[in-house]
Amino acid sequence: MEQSRITSEKKNAIIFITGATSGIGKAVATRFAQDGYRLIITGRRKELLEETARDLALNFNVEVLPICFDVRKLKEVEEAITTLPEKWRNIEILVNNAGLAVGLNPIHEGLIDDWERMIDTNIKGLLYVTRQIVPMMVKRKRGHIINIGSIAGKEVYPNGNVYCGSKFAVDAITKGMRIDLLPYGIKVTQVAPGAVETEFSLVRFKGDHQRASDVYKGFTPLTGDDVANVVYFAATLPGHVNIHDLVITPAAQASASHFLKK
Ligand code: NDP
Ligand code: 8X3
């Protein structure tokens, strides 16, 4: 009874997903669209974002608002969120997904620009978006924030240094959010995946397709849909239930750096 009340209430709800032009974010948007949620989707690649919005609206008969901005740019984030039309302001679920790894170098050979891109996107970008959206949730005394962390935020692997650091930060920030937002009835969840085959490795290896596809050779990686199903599950539990933290890996992955490869 409780479950169905909450589920039907949530069906008209608005879900805000950062980084929905590909991979996990796009799969999350699709999963929620399938069940009739209203979506705000974001990303930097304007054409791709608008095409994604059109496809989702058409295929699932839902309202989709695409807003194009770079999570690293505070002014763009503020402008995008403060100017949301009135009917899009009651955001029920925020999925902080936009993120990336750039490079895989030992610390003494790391490129400062790579480090800054990861820190600015994965930590500061997540904070900029959260800071704009959460006061609206606090005011309404409801909401759910789902941060996409990583197994790299649980364990460090060789050459993962700064990417791992950025995801350890997401892990800590998620815990802090949960404590601070407790009085306002806002749930906070982290979903921390292992290897998921998306554009992630292509971005990490700066467009080197061979290196990117080698990452997933010899085992079956997760898909964006696998992670989206878990996000959906966490988001649609009854009101009194919250998942704090969920690590999901391919069956062939036992830790950040242990894989069973054929
Ligand atoms: P993708 O590269 O496929 O997707 C990343 C998304 O983030 C894209 O939509 C991209 O959109 C967006 N994005 C990146 N930088 C910015 C930015 N500065 N401003 C706005 N949007 C941005 O990778 P995944 O789907 O795999 O990654 C999604 C999240 O999952 C990331 O946080 C990643 O760290 C995490 N993760 C991934 C794992 C994996 O193995 N793939 C495992 C564990 C966690 P656009 O380029 O249009 O801006
Ligand atoms: C992405 C997974 O293991 O490449 O967060 O860091 S990993």
PDB file of N, CA and C and ligand atoms in Angstrom, residues 149-152 157 163-164 167 193-196 200-201 204 215 253 256 259, ligand 2:
ATOM      1  N   GLY A 149      29.129   7.755  -7.409  1.00  0.00           N
ATOM      2  CA  GLY A 149      30.530   7.669  -6.985  1.00  0.00           C
ATOM      3  C   GLY A 149      31.239   6.643  -7.848  1.00  0.00           C
ATOM      4  N   SER A 150      32.054   5.825  -7.225  1.00  0.00           N
ATOM      5  CA  SER A 150      32.775   4.784  -7.982  1.00  0.00           C
ATOM      6  C   SER A 150      33.433   3.842  -6.996  1.00  0.00           C
ATOM      7  N   ILE A 151      33.736   2.641  -7.491  1.00  0.00           N
ATOM      8  CA  ILE A 151      34.588   1.749  -6.685  1.00  0.00           C
ATOM      9  C   ILE A 151      35.941   2.440  -6.461  1.00  0.00           C
ATOM     10  N   ALA A 152      36.275   3.376  -7.368  1.00  0.00           N
ATOM     11  CA  ALA A 152      37.509   4.158  -7.222  1.00  0.00           C
ATOM     12  C   ALA A 152      37.415   5.149  -6.055  1.00  0.00           C
ATOM     13  N   TYR A 157      43.655   2.409  -6.993  1.00  0.00           N
ATOM     14  CA  TYR A 157      44.363   1.456  -7.865  1.00  0.00           C
ATOM     15  C   TYR A 157      45.550   2.160  -8.528  1.00  0.00           C
ATOM     16  N   TYR A 163      41.924  10.668  -9.886  1.00  0.00           N
ATOM     17  CA  TYR A 163      40.524  10.241 -10.123  1.00  0.00           C
ATOM     18  C   TYR A 163      39.982   9.592  -8.856  1.00  0.00           C
ATOM     19  N   CYS A 164      40.773   8.677  -8.269  1.00  0.00           N
ATOM     20  CA  CYS A 164      40.329   8.031  -7.023  1.00  0.00           C
ATOM     21  C   CYS A 164      40.082   9.094  -5.948  1.00  0.00           C
ATOM     22  N   LYS A 167      36.807  10.716  -6.367  1.00  0.00           N
ATOM     23  CA  LYS A 167      35.656   9.870  -6.014  1.00  0.00           C
ATOM     24  C   LYS A 167      35.628   9.558  -4.504  1.00  0.00           C
ATOM     25  N   PRO A 193      29.696   2.375  -8.937  1.00  0.00           N
ATOM     26  CA  PRO A 193      29.931   1.253  -9.860  1.00  0.00           C
ATOM     27  C   PRO A 193      31.412   0.915 -10.040  1.00  0.00           C
ATOM     28  N   GLY A 194      31.629  -0.347 -10.437  1.00  0.00           N
ATOM     29  CA  GLY A 194      32.929  -0.761 -10.972  1.00  0.00           C
ATOM     30  C   GLY A 194      32.928  -0.498 -12.463  1.00  0.00           C
ATOM     31  N   ALA A 195      33.497  -1.417 -13.250  1.00  0.00           N
ATOM     32  CA  ALA A 195      33.680  -1.143 -14.684  1.00  0.00           C
ATOM     33  C   ALA A 195      32.362  -1.162 -15.467  1.00  0.00           C
ATOM     34  N   VAL A 196      32.052  -0.030 -16.066  1.00  0.00           N
ATOM     35  CA  VAL A 196      30.846   0.111 -16.895  1.00  0.00           C
ATOM     36  C   VAL A 196      31.310   0.528 -18.287  1.00  0.00           C
ATOM     37  N   PHE A 200      33.350   6.464 -20.966  1.00  0.00           N
ATOM     38  CA  PHE A 200      34.283   6.777 -19.889  1.00  0.00           C
ATOM     39  C   PHE A 200      35.759   6.560 -20.283  1.00  0.00           C
ATOM     40  N   SER A 201      36.058   5.363 -20.810  1.00  0.00           N
ATOM     41  CA  SER A 201      37.469   5.061 -21.110  1.00  0.00           C
ATOM     42  C   SER A 201      37.965   5.825 -22.333  1.00  0.00           C
ATOM     43  N   ARG A 204      38.871   8.993 -20.846  1.00  0.00           N
ATOM     44  CA  ARG A 204      40.094   8.850 -20.039  1.00  0.00           C
ATOM     45  C   ARG A 204      41.334   8.781 -20.941  1.00  0.00           C
ATOM     46  N   VAL A 215      40.138  -2.011 -22.236  1.00  0.00           N
ATOM     47  CA  VAL A 215      39.757  -2.022 -20.813  1.00  0.00           C
ATOM     48  C   VAL A 215      38.715  -3.114 -20.545  1.00  0.00           C
ATOM     49  N   GLN A 253      34.484  -8.838 -11.497  1.00  0.00           N
ATOM     50  CA  GLN A 253      35.338  -7.851 -10.808  1.00  0.00           C
ATOM     51  C   GLN A 253      35.191  -8.014  -9.296  1.00  0.00           C
ATOM     52  N   ALA A 256      38.719  -2.960  -6.977  1.00  0.00           N
ATOM     53  CA  ALA A 256      39.021  -1.963  -8.010  1.00  0.00           C
ATOM     54  C   ALA A 256      40.039  -2.497  -9.012  1.00  0.00           C
ATOM     55  N   PHE A 259      40.290  -8.488 -11.580  1.00  0.00           N
ATOM     56  CA  PHE A 259      39.323  -8.926 -12.602  1.00  0.00           C
ATOM     57  C   PHE A 259      39.634 -10.358 -12.987  1.00  0.00           C
TER      58      PHE A 259
HETATM   59  C1  8X3 B   2      35.295   4.205 -13.005  1.00  0.00           C
HETATM   60  C2  8X3 B   2      35.742   2.834 -12.693  1.00  0.00           C
HETATM   61  O1  8X3 B   2      37.713   1.434 -11.978  1.00  0.00           O
HETATM   62  O2  8X3 B   2      37.991   2.816 -13.952  1.00  0.00           O
HETATM   63  O3  8X3 B   2      35.041   4.927 -11.853  1.00  0.00           O
HETATM   64  O4  8X3 B   2      37.957   3.781 -11.775  1.00  0.00           O
HETATM   65  S1  8X3 B   2      37.433   2.743 -12.589  1.00  0.00           S
END
